[in-house]
Short mmCIF file of C-alpha atoms in Angstrom, two decimals:
data_model
loop_
_atom_site.label_atom_id
_atom_site.label_comp_id
_atom_site.label_asym_id
_atom_site.label_seq_id
_atom_site.Cartn_x
_atom_site.Cartn_y
_atom_site.Cartn_z
CA UNK B 384 0.00 0.00 0.00
CA UNK B 385 1.15 3.52 -0.71
CA UNK B 386 1.82 5.40 2.48
CA UNK B 387 3.88 8.16 4.04
CA UNK B 388 5.69 7.68 7.34
CA UNK B 389 6.81 10.49 9.60
CA UNK B 390 8.48 8.64 12.46
CA UNK B 391 8.66 11.54 14.93
CA UNK B 392 5.53 12.98 16.52
CA UNK B 393 7.49 15.75 18.19
CA UNK B 394 10.84 17.33 17.51
CA UNK B 395 12.17 19.88 19.99
CA UNK B 396 15.22 21.98 19.19
CA UNK B 397 16.84 25.17 20.38
CA UNK B 398 16.90 28.31 18.28
CA UNK B 399 19.85 28.23 15.90
CA UNK B 400 20.14 24.44 15.91
CA UNK B 401 19.81 22.41 12.70
CA UNK B 402 16.50 20.75 11.99
CA UNK B 403 15.68 17.58 10.09
CA UNK B 404 12.11 16.33 9.85
CA UNK B 405 12.01 12.82 8.49
CA UNK B 406 9.66 11.51 5.83
CA UNK B 407 9.67 8.12 4.13
CA UNK B 408 7.26 6.93 1.49
CA UNK B 409 6.36 3.55 0.06
CA UNK B 410 6.07 3.60 -3.74
CA UNK B 411 8.15 1.99 -6.42
CA UNK B 412 7.61 4.57 -9.14
CA UNK B 413 8.45 8.26 -9.41
CA UNK B 414 6.54 10.05 -6.69
CA UNK B 415 5.47 13.63 -6.34
CA UNK B 416 6.32 14.84 -2.87
CA UNK B 417 5.36 17.86 -0.85
CA UNK B 418 5.79 19.37 2.57
CA UNK B 419 2.88 21.22 4.13
CA UNK B 420 2.97 23.34 7.27
CA UNK B 421 0.28 24.38 9.71
CA UNK B 422 1.06 27.22 12.09
CA UNK B 423 -1.02 27.68 15.21
CA UNK B 424 -4.61 28.65 14.35
CA UNK B 425 -3.86 28.85 10.64
CA UNK B 426 -4.86 26.70 7.73
CA UNK B 427 -2.67 24.03 6.19
CA UNK B 428 -0.40 25.55 3.56
CA UNK B 429 2.09 24.31 1.03
CA UNK B 430 5.71 24.76 2.11
CA UNK B 431 7.56 23.22 -0.81
CA UNK B 432 7.38 20.71 -3.68
CA UNK B 433 10.18 18.38 -4.61
CA UNK B 434 9.83 19.13 -8.30
CA UNK B 435 10.58 22.80 -7.72
CA UNK B 436 13.84 22.14 -5.89
CA UNK B 437 13.20 25.41 -4.10
CA UNK B 438 14.10 26.74 -0.70
CA UNK B 439 11.27 28.29 1.26
CA UNK B 440 11.87 30.07 4.57
CA UNK B 441 15.30 28.42 4.61
CA UNK B 442 13.86 24.90 4.35
CA UNK B 443 14.97 22.44 1.72
CA UNK B 444 14.08 18.83 0.98
CA UNK B 445 15.86 16.37 -1.26
CA UNK B 446 14.22 13.35 -2.79
CA UNK B 447 16.29 10.20 -2.22
CA UNK B 448 14.73 7.46 -4.34
CA UNK B 449 17.13 4.82 -3.04
CA UNK B 450 16.05 5.42 0.54
CA UNK B 451 12.52 6.48 -0.47
CA UNK B 452 12.91 9.54 1.68
CA UNK B 453 12.13 13.24 1.45
CA UNK B 454 13.48 14.72 4.65
CA UNK B 455 12.93 18.41 5.39
CA UNK B 456 15.97 20.34 6.57
CA UNK B 457 16.89 23.74 7.83
CA UNK B 458 20.39 24.67 9.01
CA UNK B 459 19.36 27.15 11.72
CA UNK B 460 15.94 26.87 13.33
CA UNK B 461 13.99 29.97 14.31
CA UNK B 462 11.21 30.25 16.87
CA UNK B 463 8.70 31.14 14.16
CA UNK B 464 9.33 27.73 12.58
CA UNK B 465 7.37 26.13 15.41
CA UNK B 466 4.44 24.41 13.70
CA UNK B 467 3.03 21.08 12.57
CA UNK B 468 4.70 19.73 9.44
CA UNK B 469 3.14 17.17 7.12
CA UNK B 470 4.82 15.24 4.37
CA UNK B 471 2.52 14.32 1.47
CA UNK B 472 2.86 12.08 -1.54
CA UNK B 473 1.11 11.44 -4.84
CA UNK B 474 1.82 8.80 -7.46
CA UNK B 475 2.52 9.44 -11.13
CA UNK B 476 -1.14 9.14 -12.03
CA UNK B 477 -1.78 12.28 -10.02
CA UNK B 478 -4.15 10.73 -7.54
CA UNK B 479 -5.05 12.61 -4.41
CA UNK B 480 -2.31 13.37 -1.93
CA UNK B 481 -1.61 10.95 0.88
CA UNK B 482 -0.44 12.66 4.05
CA UNK B 483 1.73 11.48 6.87
CA UNK B 484 0.62 11.87 10.48
CA UNK B 485 2.72 14.95 10.93
CA UNK B 486 5.59 16.09 13.13
CA UNK B 487 5.29 18.93 15.60
CA UNK B 488 8.38 21.10 15.53
CA UNK B 489 9.00 23.11 18.67
CA UNK B 490 11.79 25.68 18.61
CA UNK B 491 12.69 27.29 21.90
CA UNK B 492 15.14 30.00 22.83
CA UNK N 117 -10.33 35.66 -4.93
CA UNK N 118 -9.92 35.06 -1.23
CA UNK N 119 -8.80 31.45 -1.44
CA UNK N 120 -10.76 28.36 -0.48
CA UNK N 121 -13.77 29.07 1.72
CA UNK N 122 -15.59 26.59 3.91
CA UNK N 123 -18.87 27.00 5.68
CA UNK N 124 -19.70 26.62 8.50
CA UNK N 125 -16.52 26.87 10.56
CA UNK N 126 -18.05 24.86 13.38
CA UNK N 127 -21.01 22.53 13.58
CA UNK N 128 -22.38 20.78 16.64
CA UNK N 129 -25.06 18.23 15.94
CA UNK N 130 -26.87 15.46 17.73
CA UNK N 131 -26.19 11.89 16.83
CA UNK N 132 -28.48 10.74 14.06
CA UNK N 133 -28.92 14.15 12.47
CA UNK N 134 -27.84 15.02 8.94
CA UNK N 135 -25.28 17.74 8.28
CA UNK N 136 -24.08 19.46 5.13
CA UNK N 137 -20.88 21.39 4.60
CA UNK N 138 -20.02 23.71 1.75
CA UNK N 139 -16.72 24.46 0.04
CA UNK N 140 -15.99 27.23 -2.43
CA UNK N 141 -12.67 26.60 -4.20
CA UNK N 142 -10.38 29.02 -5.95
CA UNK N 143 -12.27 29.87 -9.12
CA UNK N 144 -9.51 28.88 -11.55
CA UNK N 145 -9.03 25.47 -9.91
CA UNK N 146 -10.79 22.56 -11.57
CA UNK N 147 -9.96 20.00 -8.89
CA UNK N 148 -11.61 19.94 -5.50
CA UNK N 149 -10.76 17.58 -2.65
CA UNK N 150 -12.34 16.62 0.66
CA UNK N 151 -10.23 15.37 3.55
CA UNK N 152 -10.99 14.48 7.14
CA UNK N 153 -8.61 15.10 10.01
CA UNK N 154 -8.87 13.74 13.52
CA UNK N 155 -6.68 14.54 16.50
CA UNK N 156 -3.12 13.33 16.07
CA UNK N 157 -3.62 12.28 12.48
CA UNK N 158 -2.76 13.80 9.16
CA UNK N 159 -5.49 14.67 6.68
CA UNK N 160 -7.19 11.52 5.35
CA UNK N 161 -8.48 11.59 1.80
CA UNK N 162 -12.23 11.22 1.29
CA UNK N 163 -13.02 12.12 -2.31
CA UNK N 164 -12.16 14.46 -5.15
CA UNK N 165 -13.74 16.06 -8.17
CA UNK N 166 -12.40 17.26 -11.46
CA UNK N 167 -14.88 19.82 -12.63
CA UNK N 168 -18.26 18.23 -11.81
CA UNK N 169 -17.08 14.61 -12.08
CA UNK N 170 -16.33 12.70 -8.89
CA UNK N 171 -13.21 10.79 -9.88
CA UNK N 172 -12.14 9.00 -6.74
CA UNK N 173 -13.66 7.97 -3.43
CA UNK N 174 -11.89 6.57 -0.41
CA UNK N 175 -13.06 3.50 1.48
CA UNK N 176 -13.46 5.92 4.39
CA UNK N 177 -16.42 7.41 2.54
CA UNK N 178 -19.22 5.17 3.81
CA UNK N 179 -22.67 5.19 2.25
CA UNK N 180 -23.73 7.79 4.83
CA UNK N 181 -21.42 10.27 3.12
CA UNK N 182 -22.19 11.93 -0.18
CA UNK N 183 -20.44 14.72 -2.01
CA UNK N 184 -21.50 16.79 -4.97
CA UNK N 185 -20.08 19.46 -7.18
CA UNK N 186 -23.03 20.16 -9.44
CA UNK N 187 -21.69 22.90 -11.66
CA UNK N 188 -18.01 22.33 -11.24
CA UNK N 189 -17.71 25.23 -8.84
CA UNK N 190 -18.67 24.87 -5.16
CA UNK N 191 -19.06 21.48 -3.52
CA UNK N 192 -21.12 20.07 -0.68
CA UNK N 193 -20.37 17.18 1.63
CA UNK N 194 -23.35 15.63 3.40
CA UNK N 195 -23.22 13.19 6.27
CA UNK N 196 -26.44 11.38 7.03
CA UNK N 197 -27.32 9.83 10.39
CA UNK N 198 -24.21 11.23 12.04
CA UNK N 199 -22.31 9.11 14.55
CA UNK N 200 -19.89 10.20 17.26
CA UNK N 201 -17.05 8.76 15.20
CA UNK N 202 -17.78 11.36 12.54
CA UNK N 203 -16.50 14.09 14.84
CA UNK N 204 -13.51 15.55 13.03
CA UNK N 205 -12.22 18.50 11.05
CA UNK N 206 -13.41 18.32 7.46
CA UNK N 207 -11.00 20.00 5.08
CA UNK N 208 -11.57 21.12 1.54
CA UNK N 209 -8.77 21.87 -0.90
CA UNK N 210 -8.52 22.83 -4.55
CA UNK N 211 -5.85 22.68 -7.21
CA UNK N 212 -5.23 22.77 -10.91
CA UNK N 213 -5.22 19.44 -12.71
CA UNK N 214 -2.49 18.07 -14.91
CA UNK N 215 0.64 18.64 -12.89
CA UNK N 216 2.31 18.33 -9.49
CA UNK N 217 0.56 21.35 -8.14
CA UNK N 218 0.13 21.75 -4.47
CA UNK N 219 -3.27 22.13 -2.94
CA UNK N 220 -4.76 25.24 -1.42
CA UNK N 221 -6.67 24.33 1.70
CA UNK N 222 -9.62 25.96 3.36
CA UNK N 223 -9.82 26.56 7.09
CA UNK N 224 -12.00 23.52 7.57
CA UNK N 225 -15.31 22.73 9.23
CA UNK N 226 -15.07 21.28 12.71
CA UNK N 227 -17.87 18.80 13.32
CA UNK N 228 -18.79 17.70 16.82
CA UNK N 229 -21.41 14.98 17.18
CA UNK N 230 -22.93 14.80 20.65
#
């Protein structure tokens, strides 16, 4: 079955520390992968897409097909990064996104 | 265009009652999705439309659930004979078809069945 696994429910770091939010997917083809973020009392919003190879708010994510991973990274965490982060996946046929259970990132000073 | 709108924001209903939620997508978006989210879980896919055609339904969508998008614009999600297990946040999202576009989500409708 196609699924997305985010192994950490909660990740707590200090301001300025590096951050890595893990995401693994199960799919043998070429996936389309996304990271979504939900700040407190706000709606779910797109953070970045793997196909864009972009950096948003200092976050990057690299698709590793060998490890079927799409980990989200930021070299220096900021307090405003505290939020819930969801990894999401779609197959080549463009079916609806499948979301992981999410990881809460807490950045403290 | 103010993004994806959902109405109502909150709904409290008694078990056994029917409820209907509405979603207005971004006008240029031809795809519309419904998800359900419970505490501690990520959004779970329910169904999606491309224009007015309902293209995919999840096994989560029991026969008490029905969704429509009659003119390819707004959509409604109806739950008949609500059960306490239906209590959740119901999210609507829209996107363009034909590419790896991200979704734009609405704020959701929080349903509480008492």
